[in-house]
CSV table of C-alpha atoms and ligand atoms in Angstrom, one decimal:
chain,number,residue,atom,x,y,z
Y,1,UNK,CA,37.8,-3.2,-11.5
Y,2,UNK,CA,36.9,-6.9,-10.8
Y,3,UNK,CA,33.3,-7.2,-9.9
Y,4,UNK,CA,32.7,-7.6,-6.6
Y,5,UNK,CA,29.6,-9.8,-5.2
Y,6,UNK,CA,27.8,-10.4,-2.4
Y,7,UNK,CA,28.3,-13.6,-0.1
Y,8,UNK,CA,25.3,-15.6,-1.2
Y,9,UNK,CA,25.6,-17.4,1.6
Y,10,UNK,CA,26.1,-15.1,4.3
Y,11,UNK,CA,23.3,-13.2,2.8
Y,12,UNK,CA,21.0,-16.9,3.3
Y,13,UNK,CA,22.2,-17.5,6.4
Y,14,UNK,CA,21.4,-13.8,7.6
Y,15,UNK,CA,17.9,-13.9,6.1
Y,16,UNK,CA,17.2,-17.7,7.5
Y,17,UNK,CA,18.1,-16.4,10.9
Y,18,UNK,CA,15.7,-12.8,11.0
Y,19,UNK,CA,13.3,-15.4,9.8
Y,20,UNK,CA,13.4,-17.0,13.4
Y,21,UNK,CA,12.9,-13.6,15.5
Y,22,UNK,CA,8.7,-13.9,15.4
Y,23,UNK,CA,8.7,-17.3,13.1
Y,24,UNK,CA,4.6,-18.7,12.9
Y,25,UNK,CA,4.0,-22.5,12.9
Y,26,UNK,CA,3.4,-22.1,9.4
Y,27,UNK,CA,6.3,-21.0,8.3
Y,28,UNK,CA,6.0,-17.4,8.1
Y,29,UNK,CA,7.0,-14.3,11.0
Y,30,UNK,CA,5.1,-12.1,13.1
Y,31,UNK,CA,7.0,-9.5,13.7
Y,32,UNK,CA,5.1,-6.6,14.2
Y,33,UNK,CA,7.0,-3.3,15.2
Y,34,UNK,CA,8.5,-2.4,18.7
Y,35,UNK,CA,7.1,-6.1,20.0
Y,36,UNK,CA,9.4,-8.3,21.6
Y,37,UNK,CA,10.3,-10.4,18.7
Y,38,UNK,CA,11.1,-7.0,16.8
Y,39,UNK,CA,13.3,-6.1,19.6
Y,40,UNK,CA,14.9,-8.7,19.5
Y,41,UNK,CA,15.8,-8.9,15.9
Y,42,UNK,CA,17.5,-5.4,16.7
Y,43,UNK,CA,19.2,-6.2,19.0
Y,44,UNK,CA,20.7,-9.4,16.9
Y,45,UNK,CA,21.3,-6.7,13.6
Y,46,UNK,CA,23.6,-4.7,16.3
Y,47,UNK,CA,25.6,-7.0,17.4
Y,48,UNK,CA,26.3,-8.4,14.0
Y,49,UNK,CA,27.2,-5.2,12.5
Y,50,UNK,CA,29.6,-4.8,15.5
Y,51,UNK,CA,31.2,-7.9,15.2
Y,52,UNK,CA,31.9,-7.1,11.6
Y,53,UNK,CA,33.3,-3.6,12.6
Y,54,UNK,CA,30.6,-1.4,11.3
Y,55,UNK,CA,29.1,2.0,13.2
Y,56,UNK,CA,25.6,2.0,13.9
Y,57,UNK,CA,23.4,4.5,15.2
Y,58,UNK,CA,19.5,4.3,15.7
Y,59,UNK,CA,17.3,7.7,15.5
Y,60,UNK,CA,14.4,8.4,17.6
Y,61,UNK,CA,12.0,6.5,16.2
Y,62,UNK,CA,14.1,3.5,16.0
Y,63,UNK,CA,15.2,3.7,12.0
Y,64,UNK,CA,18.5,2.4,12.3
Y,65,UNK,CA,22.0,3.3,9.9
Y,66,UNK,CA,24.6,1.3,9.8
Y,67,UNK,CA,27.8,3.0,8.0
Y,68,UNK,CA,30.3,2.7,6.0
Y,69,UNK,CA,33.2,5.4,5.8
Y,70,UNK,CA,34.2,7.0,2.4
Y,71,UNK,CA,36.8,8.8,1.4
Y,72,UNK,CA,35.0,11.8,1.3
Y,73,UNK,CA,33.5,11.7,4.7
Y,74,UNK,CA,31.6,14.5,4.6
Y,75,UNK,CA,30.2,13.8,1.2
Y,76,UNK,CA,26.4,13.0,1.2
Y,77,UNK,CA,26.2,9.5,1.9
Y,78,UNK,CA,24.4,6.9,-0.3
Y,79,UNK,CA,21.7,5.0,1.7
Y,80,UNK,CA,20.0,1.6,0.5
Y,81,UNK,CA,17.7,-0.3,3.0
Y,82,UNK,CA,14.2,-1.6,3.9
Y,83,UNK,CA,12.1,-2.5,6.6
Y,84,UNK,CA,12.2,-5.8,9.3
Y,85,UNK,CA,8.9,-5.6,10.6
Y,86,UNK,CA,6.3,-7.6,9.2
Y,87,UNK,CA,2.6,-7.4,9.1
Y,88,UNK,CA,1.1,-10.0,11.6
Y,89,UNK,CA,1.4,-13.6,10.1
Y,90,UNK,CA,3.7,-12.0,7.1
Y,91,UNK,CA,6.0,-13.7,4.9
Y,92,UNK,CA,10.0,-14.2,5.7
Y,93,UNK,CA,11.1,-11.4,2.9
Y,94,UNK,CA,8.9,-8.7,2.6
Y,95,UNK,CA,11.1,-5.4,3.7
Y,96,UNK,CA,13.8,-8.2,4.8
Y,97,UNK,CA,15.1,-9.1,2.3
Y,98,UNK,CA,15.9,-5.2,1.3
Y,99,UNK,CA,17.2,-5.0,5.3
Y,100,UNK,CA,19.5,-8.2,4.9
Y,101,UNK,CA,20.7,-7.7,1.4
Y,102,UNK,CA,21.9,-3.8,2.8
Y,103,UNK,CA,24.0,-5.1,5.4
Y,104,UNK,CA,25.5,-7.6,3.3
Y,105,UNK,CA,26.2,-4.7,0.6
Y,106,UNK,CA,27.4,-2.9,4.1
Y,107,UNK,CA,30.1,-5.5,4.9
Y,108,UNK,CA,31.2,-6.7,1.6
Y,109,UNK,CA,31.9,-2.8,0.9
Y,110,UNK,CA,33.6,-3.0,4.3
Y,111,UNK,CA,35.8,-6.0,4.0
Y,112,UNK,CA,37.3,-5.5,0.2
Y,113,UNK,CA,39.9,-2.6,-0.5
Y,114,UNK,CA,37.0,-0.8,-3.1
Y,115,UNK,CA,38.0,3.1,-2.5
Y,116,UNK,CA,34.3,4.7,-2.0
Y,117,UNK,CA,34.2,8.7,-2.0
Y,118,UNK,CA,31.0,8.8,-0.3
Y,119,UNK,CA,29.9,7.1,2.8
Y,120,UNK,CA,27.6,4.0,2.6
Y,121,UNK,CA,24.8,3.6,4.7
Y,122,UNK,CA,22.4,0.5,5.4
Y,123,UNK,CA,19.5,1.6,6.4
Y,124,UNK,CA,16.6,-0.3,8.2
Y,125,UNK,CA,13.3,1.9,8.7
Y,126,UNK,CA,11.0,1.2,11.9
Y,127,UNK,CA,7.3,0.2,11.2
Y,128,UNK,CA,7.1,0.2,7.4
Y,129,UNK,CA,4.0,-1.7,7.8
Y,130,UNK,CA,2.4,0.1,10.0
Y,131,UNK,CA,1.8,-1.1,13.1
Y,132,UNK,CA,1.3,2.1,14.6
Y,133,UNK,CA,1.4,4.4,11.3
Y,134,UNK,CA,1.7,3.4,7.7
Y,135,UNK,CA,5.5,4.2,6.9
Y,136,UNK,CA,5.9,5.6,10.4
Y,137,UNK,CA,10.1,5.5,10.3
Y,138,UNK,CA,10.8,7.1,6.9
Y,139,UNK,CA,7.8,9.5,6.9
Y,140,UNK,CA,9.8,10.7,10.2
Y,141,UNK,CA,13.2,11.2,8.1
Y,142,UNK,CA,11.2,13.3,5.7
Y,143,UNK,CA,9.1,15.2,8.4
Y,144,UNK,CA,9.2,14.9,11.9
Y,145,UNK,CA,6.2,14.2,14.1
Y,146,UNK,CA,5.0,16.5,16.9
Y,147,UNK,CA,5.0,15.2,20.0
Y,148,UNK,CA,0.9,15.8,20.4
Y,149,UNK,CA,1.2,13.6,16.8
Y,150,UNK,CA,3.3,11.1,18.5
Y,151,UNK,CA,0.9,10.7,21.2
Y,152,UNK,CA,-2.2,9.8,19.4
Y,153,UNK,CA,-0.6,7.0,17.3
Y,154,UNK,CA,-2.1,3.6,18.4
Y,155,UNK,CA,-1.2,0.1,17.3
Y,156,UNK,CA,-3.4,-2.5,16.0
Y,157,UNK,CA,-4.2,-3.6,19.6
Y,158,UNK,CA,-5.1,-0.4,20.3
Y,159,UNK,CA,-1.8,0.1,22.9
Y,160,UNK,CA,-0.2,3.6,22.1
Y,161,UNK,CA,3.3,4.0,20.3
Y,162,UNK,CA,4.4,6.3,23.3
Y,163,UNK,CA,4.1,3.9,25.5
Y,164,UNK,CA,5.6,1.4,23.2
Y,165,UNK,CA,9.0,3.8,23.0
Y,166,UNK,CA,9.0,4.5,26.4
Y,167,UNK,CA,9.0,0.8,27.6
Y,168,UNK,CA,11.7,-0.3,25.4
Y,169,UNK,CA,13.7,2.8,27.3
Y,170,UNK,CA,13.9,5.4,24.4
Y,171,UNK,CA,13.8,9.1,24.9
Y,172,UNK,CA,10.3,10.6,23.5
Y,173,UNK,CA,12.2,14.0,23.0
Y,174,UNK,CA,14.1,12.4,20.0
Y,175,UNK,CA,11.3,10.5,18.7
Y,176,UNK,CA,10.0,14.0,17.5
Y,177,UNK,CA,13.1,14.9,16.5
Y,178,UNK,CA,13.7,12.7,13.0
Y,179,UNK,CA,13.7,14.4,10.0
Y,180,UNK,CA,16.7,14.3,7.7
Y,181,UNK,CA,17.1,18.0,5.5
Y,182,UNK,CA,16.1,17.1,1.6
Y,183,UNK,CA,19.1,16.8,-0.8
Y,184,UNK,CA,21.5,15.9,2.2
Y,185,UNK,CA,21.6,11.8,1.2
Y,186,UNK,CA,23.1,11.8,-2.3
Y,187,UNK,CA,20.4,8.9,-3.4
Y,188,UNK,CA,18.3,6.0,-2.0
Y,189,UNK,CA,18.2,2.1,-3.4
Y,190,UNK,CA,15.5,-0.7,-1.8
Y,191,UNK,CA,15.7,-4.0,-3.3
Y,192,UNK,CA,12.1,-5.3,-2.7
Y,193,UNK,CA,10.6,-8.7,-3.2
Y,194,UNK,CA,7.8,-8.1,-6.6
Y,195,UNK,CA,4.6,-9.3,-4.1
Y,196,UNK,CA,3.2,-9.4,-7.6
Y,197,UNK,CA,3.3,-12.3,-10.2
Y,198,UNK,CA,4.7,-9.8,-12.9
Y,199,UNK,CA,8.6,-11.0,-13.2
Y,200,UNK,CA,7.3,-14.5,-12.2
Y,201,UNK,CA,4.9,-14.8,-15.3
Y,202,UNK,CA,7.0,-13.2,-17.8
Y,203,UNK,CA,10.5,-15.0,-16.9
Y,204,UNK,CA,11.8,-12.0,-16.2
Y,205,UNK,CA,15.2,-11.6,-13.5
Y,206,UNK,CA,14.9,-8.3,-12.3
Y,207,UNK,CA,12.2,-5.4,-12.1
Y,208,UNK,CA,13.2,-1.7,-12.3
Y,209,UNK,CA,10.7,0.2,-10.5
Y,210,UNK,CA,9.5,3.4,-13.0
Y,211,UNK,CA,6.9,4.4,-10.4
Y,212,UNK,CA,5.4,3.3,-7.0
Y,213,UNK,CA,1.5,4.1,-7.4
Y,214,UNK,CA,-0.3,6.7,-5.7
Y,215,UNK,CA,-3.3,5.3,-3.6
Y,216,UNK,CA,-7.4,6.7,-3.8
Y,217,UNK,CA,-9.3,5.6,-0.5
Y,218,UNK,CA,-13.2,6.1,-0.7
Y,219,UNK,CA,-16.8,5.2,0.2
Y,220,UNK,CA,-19.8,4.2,-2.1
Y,221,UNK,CA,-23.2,4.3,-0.4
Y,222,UNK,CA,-26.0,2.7,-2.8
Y,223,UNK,CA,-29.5,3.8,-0.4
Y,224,UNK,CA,-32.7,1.8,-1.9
Y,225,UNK,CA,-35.4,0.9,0.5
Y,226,UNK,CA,-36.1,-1.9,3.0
Y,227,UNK,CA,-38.7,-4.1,1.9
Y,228,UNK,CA,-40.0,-8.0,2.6
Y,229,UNK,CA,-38.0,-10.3,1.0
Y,230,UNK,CA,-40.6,-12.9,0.5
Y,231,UNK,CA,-43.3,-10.5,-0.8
Y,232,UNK,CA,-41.5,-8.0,-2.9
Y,233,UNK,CA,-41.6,-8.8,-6.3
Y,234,UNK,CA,-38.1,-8.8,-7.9
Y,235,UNK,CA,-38.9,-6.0,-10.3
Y,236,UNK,CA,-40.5,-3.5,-7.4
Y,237,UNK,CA,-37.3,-3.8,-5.4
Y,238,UNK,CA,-35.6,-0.9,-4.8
Y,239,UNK,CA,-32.0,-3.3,-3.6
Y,240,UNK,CA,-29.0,-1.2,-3.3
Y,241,UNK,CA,-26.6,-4.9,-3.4
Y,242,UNK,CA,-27.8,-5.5,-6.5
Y,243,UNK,CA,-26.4,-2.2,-8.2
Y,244,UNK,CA,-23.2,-2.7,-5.8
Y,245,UNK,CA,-22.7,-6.4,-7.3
Y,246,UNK,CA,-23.1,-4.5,-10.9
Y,247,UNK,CA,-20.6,-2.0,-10.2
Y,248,UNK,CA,-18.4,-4.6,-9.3
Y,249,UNK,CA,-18.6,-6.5,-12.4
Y,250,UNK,CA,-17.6,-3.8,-14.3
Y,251,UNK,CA,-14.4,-3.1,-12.6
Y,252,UNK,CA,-12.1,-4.4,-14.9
Y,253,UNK,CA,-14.2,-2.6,-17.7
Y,254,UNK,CA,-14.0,0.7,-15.7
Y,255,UNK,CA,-9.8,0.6,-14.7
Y,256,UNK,CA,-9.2,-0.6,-18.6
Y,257,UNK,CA,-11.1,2.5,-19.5
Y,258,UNK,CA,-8.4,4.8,-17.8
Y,259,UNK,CA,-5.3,3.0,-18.6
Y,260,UNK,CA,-3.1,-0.2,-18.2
Y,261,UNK,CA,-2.0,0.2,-14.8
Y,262,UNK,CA,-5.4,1.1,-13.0
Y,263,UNK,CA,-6.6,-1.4,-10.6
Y,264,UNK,CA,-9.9,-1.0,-8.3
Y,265,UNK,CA,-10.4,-2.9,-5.5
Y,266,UNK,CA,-13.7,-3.4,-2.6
Y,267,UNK,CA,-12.0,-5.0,-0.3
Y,268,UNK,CA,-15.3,-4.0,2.7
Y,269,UNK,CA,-18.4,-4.3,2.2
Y,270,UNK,CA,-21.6,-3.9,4.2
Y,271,UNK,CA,-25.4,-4.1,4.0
Y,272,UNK,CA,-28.4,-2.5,6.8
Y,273,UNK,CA,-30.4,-2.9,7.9
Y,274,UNK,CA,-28.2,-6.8,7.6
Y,275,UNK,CA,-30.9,-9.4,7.8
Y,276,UNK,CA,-31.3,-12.6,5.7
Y,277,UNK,CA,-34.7,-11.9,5.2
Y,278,UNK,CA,-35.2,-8.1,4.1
Y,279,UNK,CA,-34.2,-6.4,1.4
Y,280,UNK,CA,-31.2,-4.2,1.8
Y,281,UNK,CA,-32.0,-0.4,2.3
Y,282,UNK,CA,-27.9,0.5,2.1
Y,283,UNK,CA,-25.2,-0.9,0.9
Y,284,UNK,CA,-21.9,0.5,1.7
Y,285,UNK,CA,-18.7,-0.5,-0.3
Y,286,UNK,CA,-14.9,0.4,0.1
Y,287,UNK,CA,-12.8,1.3,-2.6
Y,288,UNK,CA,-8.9,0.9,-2.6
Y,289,UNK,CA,-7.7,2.4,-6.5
Y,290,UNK,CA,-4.4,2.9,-8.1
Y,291,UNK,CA,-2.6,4.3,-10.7
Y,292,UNK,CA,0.8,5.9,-11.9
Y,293,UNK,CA,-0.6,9.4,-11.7
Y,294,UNK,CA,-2.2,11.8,-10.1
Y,295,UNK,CA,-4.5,12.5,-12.8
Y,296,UNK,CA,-5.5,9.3,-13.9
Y,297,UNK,CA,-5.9,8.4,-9.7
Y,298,UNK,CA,-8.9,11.3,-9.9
Y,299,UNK,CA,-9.6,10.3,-13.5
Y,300,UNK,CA,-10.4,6.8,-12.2
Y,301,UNK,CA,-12.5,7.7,-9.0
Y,302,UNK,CA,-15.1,9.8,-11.7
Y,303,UNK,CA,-15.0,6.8,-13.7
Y,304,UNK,CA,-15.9,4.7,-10.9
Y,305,UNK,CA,-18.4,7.1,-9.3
Y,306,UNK,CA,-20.3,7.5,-13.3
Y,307,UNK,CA,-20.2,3.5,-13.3
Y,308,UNK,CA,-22.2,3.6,-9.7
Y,309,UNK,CA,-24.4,6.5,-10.9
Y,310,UNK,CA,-25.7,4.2,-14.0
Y,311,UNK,CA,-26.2,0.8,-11.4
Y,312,UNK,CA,-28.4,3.2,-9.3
Y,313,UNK,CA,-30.2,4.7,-11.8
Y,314,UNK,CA,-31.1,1.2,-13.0
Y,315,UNK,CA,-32.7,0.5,-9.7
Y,316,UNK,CA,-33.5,3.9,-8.7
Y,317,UNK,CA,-31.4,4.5,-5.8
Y,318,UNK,CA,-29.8,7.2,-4.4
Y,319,UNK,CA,-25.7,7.5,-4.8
Y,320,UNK,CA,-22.9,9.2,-2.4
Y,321,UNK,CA,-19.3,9.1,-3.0
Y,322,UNK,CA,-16.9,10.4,0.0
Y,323,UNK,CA,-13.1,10.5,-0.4
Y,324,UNK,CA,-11.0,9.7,2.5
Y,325,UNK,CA,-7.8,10.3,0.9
Y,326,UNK,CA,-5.7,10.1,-2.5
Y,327,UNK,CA,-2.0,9.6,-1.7
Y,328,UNK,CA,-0.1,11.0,-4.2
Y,329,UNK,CA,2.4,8.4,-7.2
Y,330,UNK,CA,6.2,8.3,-6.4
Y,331,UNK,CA,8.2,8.4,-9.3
Y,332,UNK,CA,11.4,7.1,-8.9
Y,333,UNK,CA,14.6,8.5,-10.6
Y,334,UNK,CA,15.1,8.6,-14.4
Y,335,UNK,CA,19.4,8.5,-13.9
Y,336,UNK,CA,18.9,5.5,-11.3
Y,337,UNK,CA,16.1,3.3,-13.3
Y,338,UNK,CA,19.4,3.6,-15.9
Y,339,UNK,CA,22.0,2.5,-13.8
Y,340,UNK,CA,19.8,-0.8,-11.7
Y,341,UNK,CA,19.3,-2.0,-15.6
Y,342,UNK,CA,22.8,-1.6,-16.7
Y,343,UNK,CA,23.6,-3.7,-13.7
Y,344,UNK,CA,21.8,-5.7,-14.3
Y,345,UNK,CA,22.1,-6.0,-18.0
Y,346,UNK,CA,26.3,-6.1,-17.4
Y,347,UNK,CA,25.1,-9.2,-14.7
Y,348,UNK,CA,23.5,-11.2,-17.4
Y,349,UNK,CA,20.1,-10.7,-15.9
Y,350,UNK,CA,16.9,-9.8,-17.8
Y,351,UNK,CA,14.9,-6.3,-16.8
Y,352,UNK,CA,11.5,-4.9,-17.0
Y,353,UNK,CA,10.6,-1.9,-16.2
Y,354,UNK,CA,7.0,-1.6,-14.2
Y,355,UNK,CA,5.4,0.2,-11.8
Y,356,UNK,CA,5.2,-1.0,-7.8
Y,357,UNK,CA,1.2,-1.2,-7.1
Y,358,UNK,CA,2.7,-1.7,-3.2
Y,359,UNK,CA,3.6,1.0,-1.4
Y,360,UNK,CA,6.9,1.4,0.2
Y,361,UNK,CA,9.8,3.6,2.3
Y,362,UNK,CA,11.0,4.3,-1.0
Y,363,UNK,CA,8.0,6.6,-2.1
Y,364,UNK,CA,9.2,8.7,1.2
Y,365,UNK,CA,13.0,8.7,0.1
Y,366,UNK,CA,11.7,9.6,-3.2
Y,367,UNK,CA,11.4,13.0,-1.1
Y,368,UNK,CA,14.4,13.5,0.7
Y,369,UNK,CA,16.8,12.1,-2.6
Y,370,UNK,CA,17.0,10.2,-5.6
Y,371,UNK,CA,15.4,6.9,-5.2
Y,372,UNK,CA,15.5,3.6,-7.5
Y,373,UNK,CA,13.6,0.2,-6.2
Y,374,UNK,CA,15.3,-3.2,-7.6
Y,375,UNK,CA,12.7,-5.8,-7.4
Y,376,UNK,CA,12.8,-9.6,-8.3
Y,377,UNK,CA,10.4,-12.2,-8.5
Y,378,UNK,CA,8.1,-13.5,-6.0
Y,379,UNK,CA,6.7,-17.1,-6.1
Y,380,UNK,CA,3.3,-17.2,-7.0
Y,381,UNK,CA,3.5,-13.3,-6.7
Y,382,UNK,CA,2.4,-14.6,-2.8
Y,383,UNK,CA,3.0,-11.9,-0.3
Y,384,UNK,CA,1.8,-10.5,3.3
Y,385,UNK,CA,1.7,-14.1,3.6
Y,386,UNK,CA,3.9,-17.4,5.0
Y,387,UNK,CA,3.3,-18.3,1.6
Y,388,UNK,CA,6.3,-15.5,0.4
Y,389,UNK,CA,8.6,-17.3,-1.4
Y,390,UNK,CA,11.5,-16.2,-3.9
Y,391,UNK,CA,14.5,-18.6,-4.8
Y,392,UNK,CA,18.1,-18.2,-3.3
Y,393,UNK,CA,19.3,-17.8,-7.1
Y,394,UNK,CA,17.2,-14.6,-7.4
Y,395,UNK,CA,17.9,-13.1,-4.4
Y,396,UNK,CA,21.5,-13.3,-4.8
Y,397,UNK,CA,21.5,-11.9,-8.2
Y,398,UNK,CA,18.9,-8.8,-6.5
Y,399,UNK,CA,21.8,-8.4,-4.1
Y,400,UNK,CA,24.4,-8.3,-6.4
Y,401,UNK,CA,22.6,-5.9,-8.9
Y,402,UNK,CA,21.9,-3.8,-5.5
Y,403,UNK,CA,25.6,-4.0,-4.7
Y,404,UNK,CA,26.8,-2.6,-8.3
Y,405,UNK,CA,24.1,0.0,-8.3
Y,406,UNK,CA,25.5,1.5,-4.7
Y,407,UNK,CA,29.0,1.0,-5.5
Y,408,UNK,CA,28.4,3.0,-8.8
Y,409,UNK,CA,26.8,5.8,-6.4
Y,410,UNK,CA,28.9,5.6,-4.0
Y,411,UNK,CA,32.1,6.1,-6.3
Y,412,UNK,CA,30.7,9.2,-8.1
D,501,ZN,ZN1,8.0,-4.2,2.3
């Protein structure tokens, strides 16, 4: 068989114009889900999928397929997709460039004489970034929401999805009605930008995603005591911050400790009684950690909670650790890690295998089928950002290594 590519150019031109439903002044898109821009850059994905011939349907929730037929029509279908919302002020590819590069896959399949036994769908999930719930579409293929669910989400401005659905005209009955049975989509491929500077910094084309991390949320509470700031000697202090800002130091210390992939983050912080002039009686810090495994997700949080015991202990404080949540690691398919590299590998194109530390519709799929992420390399490993950049050169060879990987799927 001749290989069979992508149009590079098509696959441009179809990025370049998403980029314009919700485009910033500087350069990047706001395209939150269900708002008007997000709407509209539906409505533009249906009518070019018409005019090229293909079916699409969209589900309750507004995750939308876009097929094409295989031999075997009523053989499980291969999906491969991604997301086209955006976080507010994102970047032009995040989730986009997974969308774009699926419908291209969908009409090159379409237009060349390749025989396919199964079915090939392109498949764009609502609200990946959630808007209104982290991984709101594909968390309804694996499991649908209840309608009392349904009604409590509420976006970032606070305005509730219901409403959101029922405005745009949708039916709230099938909004609760998503989920997809498990084992009836013969496997699942995103091609994701890195958002990382991995591939970038090691010249590398093409990463094959081993694992997307699991995620530990929790709150560190340092309680001291309140006391002058002028007339409290430095060595009486009781100053909860100042074990914090040791803790903090000795992140890299404590995530090395538990392996090569742990990272630990305090993204929130925040002091009472919050006055330039007194000495901190709490300090309160969230922690964001990651790793590959479950274990070493729970190995990490002791590591992190031993770590604050010893800062408090230096300044005789009290410690508390609360857990909002651990989500558990993805790991994506062994058989389809194998085929993305030989793709790749057949394309000319240099692989690595690594770990997402992002999270993505993918770690859903990795549910319902199995599930293989393509990445390649982001500028700067910039994302959630205008600043998202990769080069037209490695987004056509993702595509093309995307391509391959379904067709090899789909001909199975
Ligand atoms: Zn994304």
């Amino acid at each position: 068989m001749s290989e069979l590519t992508v149009d590079g150019a098509r696959l441009r031109s179809a990025l370049e114009t998403l980029a314009q439903f919700g485009a910033t002044p500087s350069g990047g898109v706001s395209r939150t889900s269900f708002s008007p821009a997000d709407s509209a850059a539906r409505a533009w994905v249906l009518d070019r999928c018409e005019a090229a011939g293909l079916r699409v349907r969209t589900d309750g929730i507004g995750n939308m397929f876009v097929t094409v037929p295989g031999a075997l029509d009523d053989a499980r279908p291969v999906w491969t997709g991604s997301h086209i919302d955006s976080v507010p002020d994102g970047g032009r590819f995040d989730g986009a460039l997974g969308s774009m590069a699926a419908l291209e896959v969908a009409c090159r399949l379409a237009e060349s004489n390749v025989a396919l036994r199964r079915p090939v769908e392109a498949v764009i999930f609502a609200d990946e970034e959630g808007c209104y719930h982290h991984l709101l579409g594909s968390t309804a293929l694996v499991r649908s929401y209840s309608p009392d669910e349904l009604a409590k989400l509420e976006g970032r401005d606070g305005d509730r999805l219901v409403d959101a659905l029922q405005g745009l005209g949708w039916d709230l009955e099938a909004a609760s009605a998503t989920a997809v049975p498990a084992g009836s989509v013969h496997a699942f491929v995103e091609l994701h930008i890195e958002q990382g500077a991995v591939l970038e910094a090691s010249s590398v084309d093409i990463g094959v995603v081993t694992s997307i991390v699991g995620m530990g949320g929790g709150r560190l509470e340092f309680e001291g005591r309140a006391d002058h700031a002028g007339t409290t000697p430095m060595n009486l202090r009781r100053d909860p911050l100042r074990a914090a800002g040791e803790l903090l130091t000795r992140l890299p210390e404590v995530t090395a400790s538990i392996s090569p992939t742990a990272v630990a983050t305090c993204g929130i912080i925040g002091v009472e009684p919050g006055a330039a002039n007194v000495v901190p009686s709490l300090a309160r810090l969230q922690l964001d950690y990651r790793d590959v495994r479950r274990d070493l997700i729970e190995a990490l949080e002791d590591a992190l909670f031993e770590a604050a015991n010893e800062a408090a202990d230096r300044h005789d404080l009290q410690v508390r650790f609360t857990r909002d949540s651990i989500t558990n690691p993805a790991p994506m398919d062994q058989r389809l890690q194998d085929l993305i590299e030989s793709a790749a590998t057949a394309q000319g194109r240099s692989t690595l295998r690594m770990p997402s530390g992002a999270g993505h519709d993918s770690q859903n799929m990795s549910r319902l089928a199995p599930t293989g992420m393509i990445f390649i390399p982001s500028t700067g490993g910039r994302s959630h950002s205008p600043a998202e950049h990769s080069t037209w050169a490695d987004i056509e060879a993702g595509a093309n290594v995307l391509l391959q990987t379904v067709l090899s799927l789909a001909t199975e």
